[in-house]
Amino acid sequence: MAPSSSKANKKGAADAAAWMFNVVTSVGIIIVNKALMATYGFSYATTLTGMHFATTTLMTGVLRWLGYIQASHLPYPELLKFVLFANFSIVGMNVSLMWNSVGFYQIAKLTMIPVSCLLEVLFDKIRYSRDTKLSIGVVLLGVGVCTITDVSVNAKGFIAAFIAVWSTSLQQYYVHYLQRKYSLSSFNLLGHTAPAQAATLLLLGPFLDYWLTNKRIDTYDYSAVSVMFIVISCTIAVGTNLSQFICIGRFTAVSFQVLGHMKTILVLIMGFFFFGKDGLNLHVVLGMIIAVVGMVWYGNASSKPGGKERWSLSLPTSRPQKQSNLSESDEHDGKV
């Protein structure tokens, strides 16, 4: 019993560290990017994301050269599908925010959880218990109360939001899928995907940003401070990209989405401290409490036997790898 208990404690500590890593880097990059865009006028979000992946590519290249990342294989068709999902996610989110009200944009983001659930049910044959489904609903309600204000929708905004939601959900599902199917670590997967994303976003980003903002990046008036913020943003983004792959690899896309809304709560709280009480009122506090209760409930419900389980092994793998993937699948099934 003692070795088993020690192993469980180590796993719990590693899981908590992974979540903390993701929360800290995600909240940090939001604050830095907000300062960069709002204060220093660097409104080229797509190109900035390309810079983030270029920095991540550099990091994985150095680690591979030092021997910390071993050689691995990811078929080109799989890489192409992942990059398409990921880039449509980035572009779709930016366009959705431009064409929709903030309220509808937040509603669209919340629908990623049920869409991710649907993907797991269809492709992984996951079955959710009643408590797990209800806890997800409580999280959606709480975050909705916190963030949704004005809601207006138009045809092109709805299409942009639809593309953003499905591409993001598919991209996050694919992170988990590729790591399991090809036995890739988070660093390995980033090493394959980051260069392709950096190249495509740096090539298309300036044109897309000009279309969205009517501003050309080559005319931006760079200063020492704005360049410093860009460097800081790119540095934090390495941790954000890596921690996302770690968390989704250790858990699932649905758990990443549900518990990831803790970042939304933290951003609201930090906004209160930085910008005063105007951003915090009774209904926002109520929404935060509901969301946190839902997250705790989800963690408890999904970890119980039958809370979230696989009907059968559905991941397509070659026969020689079936036994190892089965044990890995069983390990993931027990995770939140």
Coordinates of N, CA, C and O in Angstrom, one line a residue, residues 94-186:
N94 N -9.6 35.6 -33.3 CA -9.4 37.0 -33.5 C -10.5 37.7 -34.3 O -11.0 38.8 -34.0
V95 N -11.0 37.0 -35.4 CA -12.0 37.5 -36.2 C -13.4 37.5 -35.4 O -14.2 38.5 -35.5
S96 N -13.6 36.5 -34.6 CA -14.8 36.4 -33.8 C -14.9 37.6 -32.8 O -16.0 38.2 -32.7
L97 N -13.8 37.9 -32.2 CA -13.7 39.0 -31.3 C -14.0 40.3 -32.0 O -14.6 41.2 -31.4
M98 N -13.6 40.5 -33.2 CA -13.8 41.7 -34.0 C -15.2 41.8 -34.5 O -15.8 42.9 -34.4
W99 N -15.8 40.7 -34.9 CA -17.1 40.8 -35.5 C -18.3 40.6 -34.5 O -19.5 40.9 -34.9
N100 N -18.0 40.1 -33.3 CA -19.1 39.9 -32.4 C -19.0 40.8 -31.2 O -17.9 41.4 -30.9
S101 N -20.1 40.9 -30.4 CA -20.0 41.6 -29.2 C -19.2 40.8 -28.2 O -19.0 39.6 -28.4
V102 N -18.7 41.4 -27.1 CA -17.9 40.7 -26.1 C -18.8 39.6 -25.5 O -18.3 38.5 -25.2
G103 N -20.0 39.9 -25.3 CA -20.9 38.9 -24.7 C -21.1 37.6 -25.5 O -20.9 36.5 -25.0
F104 N -21.3 37.8 -26.8 CA -21.4 36.6 -27.7 C -20.1 35.9 -27.8 O -20.1 34.7 -27.9
Y105 N -19.0 36.6 -27.8 CA -17.7 36.0 -27.9 C -17.4 35.1 -26.7 O -16.9 34.0 -26.8
Q106 N -17.9 35.6 -25.5 CA -17.7 34.8 -24.3 C -18.6 33.5 -24.4 O -18.2 32.4 -23.9
I107 N -19.8 33.7 -24.9 CA -20.7 32.5 -25.0 C -20.1 31.5 -25.9 O -20.1 30.3 -25.7
A108 N -19.5 32.0 -27.0 CA -18.9 31.1 -28.0 C -17.7 30.3 -27.3 O -17.6 29.1 -27.5
K109 N -17.0 31.0 -26.5 CA -15.8 30.3 -25.8 C -16.4 29.2 -24.9 O -15.8 28.2 -24.7
L110 N -17.5 29.5 -24.2 CA -18.0 28.5 -23.3 C -18.5 27.3 -24.0 O -18.5 26.2 -23.4
T111 N -19.0 27.4 -25.2 CA -19.5 26.3 -26.0 C -18.4 25.3 -26.3 O -18.7 24.2 -26.8
M112 N -17.1 25.7 -26.1 CA -16.0 24.7 -26.4 C -16.1 23.5 -25.5 O -15.6 22.4 -25.9
I113 N -16.6 23.7 -24.3 CA -16.7 22.5 -23.4 C -17.6 21.5 -23.9 O -17.3 20.3 -24.0
P114 N -18.9 21.8 -24.2 CA -19.8 20.8 -24.7 C -19.3 20.2 -26.1 O -19.5 19.0 -26.3
V115 N -18.6 21.0 -26.9 CA -18.1 20.5 -28.2 C -17.0 19.5 -27.9 O -16.9 18.5 -28.5
S116 N -16.1 19.8 -26.9 CA -15.0 18.9 -26.6 C -15.6 17.6 -26.0 O -15.1 16.5 -26.3
C117 N -16.7 17.7 -25.2 CA -17.3 16.5 -24.7 C -17.8 15.7 -25.8 O -17.7 14.4 -25.8
L118 N -18.5 16.3 -26.8 CA -19.0 15.6 -28.0 C -17.9 14.9 -28.7 O -18.1 13.7 -29.1
L119 N -16.7 15.5 -28.9 CA -15.6 14.9 -29.6 C -15.1 13.6 -28.8 O -14.8 12.6 -29.4
E120 N -15.1 13.8 -27.5 CA -14.6 12.6 -26.7 C -15.6 11.5 -26.7 O -15.3 10.3 -26.8
V121 N -16.9 11.8 -26.8 CA -18.0 10.8 -26.8 C -17.9 10.1 -28.2 O -18.0 8.8 -28.3
L122 N -17.7 10.8 -29.3 CA -17.7 10.3 -30.6 C -16.5 9.5 -30.9 O -16.5 8.4 -31.5
F123 N -15.3 10.0 -30.6 CA -14.0 9.4 -31.0 C -13.4 8.5 -30.0 O -12.7 7.6 -30.3
D124 N -13.6 8.9 -28.7 CA -12.9 8.1 -27.6 C -13.9 7.2 -26.9 O -13.5 6.5 -25.9
K125 N -15.2 7.3 -27.2 CA -16.3 6.5 -26.6 C -16.3 6.8 -25.0 O -16.5 5.9 -24.2
I126 N -16.1 8.0 -24.7 CA -16.1 8.4 -23.3 C -17.6 8.5 -22.8 O -18.4 9.1 -23.5
R127 N -17.9 8.1 -21.6 CA -19.2 8.2 -21.0 C -19.1 9.0 -19.7 O -18.3 8.7 -18.9
Y128 N -19.9 10.0 -19.6 CA -19.9 10.9 -18.5 C -21.1 10.6 -17.5 O -22.2 10.3 -18.0
S129 N -20.8 10.6 -16.2 CA -21.9 10.4 -15.3 C -22.8 11.6 -15.1 O -22.4 12.7 -15.6
R130 N -23.9 11.4 -14.5 CA -24.8 12.6 -14.3 C -24.2 13.7 -13.5 O -24.3 14.9 -13.9
D131 N -23.4 13.4 -12.5 CA -22.8 14.4 -11.7 C -21.7 15.2 -12.5 O -21.6 16.4 -12.3
T132 N -21.0 14.4 -13.3 CA -20.0 15.1 -14.1 C -20.6 16.1 -15.1 O -20.2 17.2 -15.3
K133 N -21.7 15.7 -15.7 CA -22.4 16.5 -16.7 C -23.0 17.8 -15.9 O -22.9 18.9 -16.4
L134 N -23.6 17.6 -14.7 CA -24.1 18.7 -14.0 C -23.0 19.6 -13.5 O -23.2 20.9 -13.6
S135 N -21.9 19.1 -13.1 CA -20.8 20.0 -12.7 C -20.3 20.8 -13.8 O -19.9 22.0 -13.6
I136 N -20.2 20.3 -15.0 CA -19.8 21.1 -16.2 C -20.8 22.2 -16.4 O -20.5 23.3 -16.7
G137 N -22.1 21.9 -16.3 CA -23.1 22.9 -16.4 C -23.0 24.0 -15.4 O -23.2 25.2 -15.7
V138 N -22.6 23.7 -14.1 CA -22.4 24.7 -13.1 C -21.3 25.6 -13.4 O -21.3 26.8 -13.3
V139 N -20.2 25.0 -14.0 CA -19.0 25.8 -14.4 C -19.4 26.8 -15.5 O -19.1 28.0 -15.4
L140 N -20.1 26.3 -16.5 CA -20.6 27.1 -17.6 C -21.5 28.3 -17.1 O -21.3 29.4 -17.5
L141 N -22.4 28.0 -16.1 CA -23.2 29.0 -15.6 C -22.4 30.0 -14.8 O -22.6 31.2 -15.0
G142 N -21.5 29.6 -14.0 CA -20.7 30.6 -13.2 C -19.9 31.5 -14.1 O -19.8 32.7 -13.9
V143 N -19.1 30.9 -15.0 CA -18.3 31.7 -15.9 C -19.2 32.6 -16.8 O -18.8 33.8 -17.0
G144 N -20.3 32.1 -17.2 CA -21.2 33.0 -18.0 C -21.7 34.2 -17.2 O -21.8 35.3 -17.7
V145 N -22.1 34.0 -15.9 CA -22.5 35.1 -15.1 C -21.4 36.1 -14.9 O -21.6 37.3 -14.9
C146 N -20.1 35.6 -14.8 CA -19.0 36.5 -14.6 C -18.7 37.4 -15.8 O -18.4 38.5 -15.7
T147 N -18.8 36.8 -17.0 CA -18.2 37.4 -18.2 C -19.2 37.9 -19.2 O -18.9 38.8 -20.0
I148 N -20.4 37.4 -19.3 CA -21.4 37.8 -20.3 C -22.1 39.0 -20.0 O -22.8 39.1 -18.9
T149 N -22.0 40.0 -20.8 CA -22.7 41.3 -20.6 C -23.7 41.5 -21.8 O -24.7 40.9 -21.9
D150 N -23.3 42.4 -22.7 CA -24.1 42.6 -23.9 C -24.0 41.4 -24.8 O -22.9 40.9 -25.0
V151 N -25.1 41.1 -25.4 CA -25.1 39.9 -26.4 C -25.8 40.4 -27.6 O -27.0 40.6 -27.6
S152 N -25.0 40.4 -28.7 CA -25.6 40.7 -30.0 C -24.9 39.8 -31.0 O -23.7 39.6 -30.9
V153 N -25.6 39.3 -32.0 CA -25.0 38.4 -33.0 C -25.4 38.8 -34.4 O -26.5 39.3 -34.6
N154 N -24.5 38.5 -35.4 CA -24.8 38.7 -36.8 C -24.3 37.5 -37.5 O -23.6 36.7 -37.0
A155 N -24.7 37.4 -38.8 CA -24.4 36.2 -39.6 C -22.9 35.9 -39.7 O -22.4 34.8 -39.4
K156 N -22.1 36.9 -40.1 CA -20.7 36.7 -40.3 C -20.0 36.4 -39.0 O -19.1 35.7 -38.9
G157 N -20.5 37.1 -37.9 CA -19.9 36.9 -36.6 C -20.2 35.5 -36.1 O -19.3 34.8 -35.5
F158 N -21.4 35.0 -36.3 CA -21.7 33.6 -35.9 C -20.9 32.6 -36.7 O -20.4 31.6 -36.0
I159 N -20.7 32.8 -38.0 CA -19.8 31.9 -38.7 C -18.4 31.9 -38.2 O -17.8 30.8 -38.0
A160 N -17.9 33.1 -37.9 CA -16.5 33.1 -37.3 C -16.4 32.4 -36.0 O -15.4 31.7 -35.7
A161 N -17.4 32.6 -35.1 CA -17.4 32.0 -33.8 C -17.5 30.5 -34.0 O -16.9 29.7 -33.3
F162 N -18.4 30.0 -34.9 CA -18.5 28.6 -35.1 C -17.2 27.9 -35.6 O -16.8 26.9 -35.0
I163 N -16.5 28.6 -36.5 CA -15.2 28.1 -37.0 C -14.2 28.1 -35.8 O -13.5 27.1 -35.6
A164 N -14.2 29.2 -35.0 CA -13.3 29.3 -33.9 C -13.5 28.2 -32.9 O -12.5 27.5 -32.4
V165 N -14.8 27.9 -32.5 CA -15.1 27.0 -31.5 C -14.7 25.5 -31.9 O -14.0 24.8 -31.2
W166 N -15.1 25.2 -33.1 CA -14.8 23.8 -33.6 C -13.3 23.6 -33.8 O -12.8 22.5 -33.5
S167 N -12.6 24.6 -34.4 CA -11.2 24.4 -34.7 C -10.4 24.3 -33.4 O -9.5 23.5 -33.3
T168 N -10.8 25.1 -32.4 CA -10.1 25.1 -31.1 C -10.3 23.8 -30.4 O -9.4 23.2 -29.9
S169 N -11.6 23.3 -30.4 CA -11.9 22.1 -29.8 C -11.1 20.9 -30.5 O -10.6 20.0 -29.8
L170 N -11.1 20.9 -31.8 CA -10.4 19.9 -32.5 C -8.9 19.9 -32.3 O -8.3 18.9 -32.1
Q171 N -8.4 21.1 -32.2 CA -6.9 21.3 -31.9 C -6.6 20.7 -30.6 O -5.6 20.0 -30.4
Q172 N -7.4 21.0 -29.6 CA -7.1 20.6 -28.2 C -7.3 19.0 -28.1 O -6.5 18.3 -27.4
Y173 N -8.3 18.5 -28.8 CA -8.5 17.1 -28.8 C -7.3 16.4 -29.5 O -6.8 15.4 -29.0
Y174 N -6.8 17.0 -30.5 CA -5.7 16.4 -31.3 C -4.4 16.4 -30.5 O -3.6 15.5 -30.7
V175 N -4.2 17.4 -29.6 CA -3.0 17.4 -28.8 C -3.0 16.1 -28.0 O -2.0 15.3 -27.9
H176 N -4.1 15.7 -27.3 CA -4.2 14.5 -26.5 C -4.1 13.3 -27.4 O -3.4 12.3 -27.1
Y177 N -4.7 13.3 -28.5 CA -4.8 12.2 -29.5 C -3.4 11.8 -30.0 O -2.9 10.7 -30.0
L178 N -2.6 12.9 -30.5 CA -1.3 12.6 -31.0 C -0.3 12.2 -30.0 O 0.5 11.3 -30.3
Q179 N -0.4 12.7 -28.8 CA 0.6 12.3 -27.8 C 0.4 10.8 -27.4 O 1.3 10.1 -27.2
R180 N -0.9 10.4 -27.4 CA -1.2 9.0 -27.0 C -0.9 8.1 -28.2 O -0.2 7.0 -28.0
K181 N -1.3 8.4 -29.4 CA -1.1 7.5 -30.5 C 0.3 7.3 -30.9 O 0.8 6.2 -31.2
Y182 N 1.1 8.4 -30.9 CA 2.5 8.3 -31.3 C 3.5 8.3 -30.2 O 4.7 8.5 -30.4
S183 N 3.0 8.2 -28.9 CA 3.9 8.2 -27.7 C 4.8 9.4 -27.7 O 6.1 9.3 -27.6
L184 N 4.3 10.6 -28.0 CA 5.1 11.8 -28.0 C 5.0 12.6 -26.7 O 3.9 12.7 -26.1
S185 N 6.1 13.1 -26.2 CA 6.1 13.9 -25.1 C 5.6 15.3 -25.5 O 5.5 15.6 -26.7
S186 N 5.3 16.2 -24.6 CA 4.9 17.6 -24.9 C 6.0 18.3 -25.7 O 5.7 19.0 -26.7

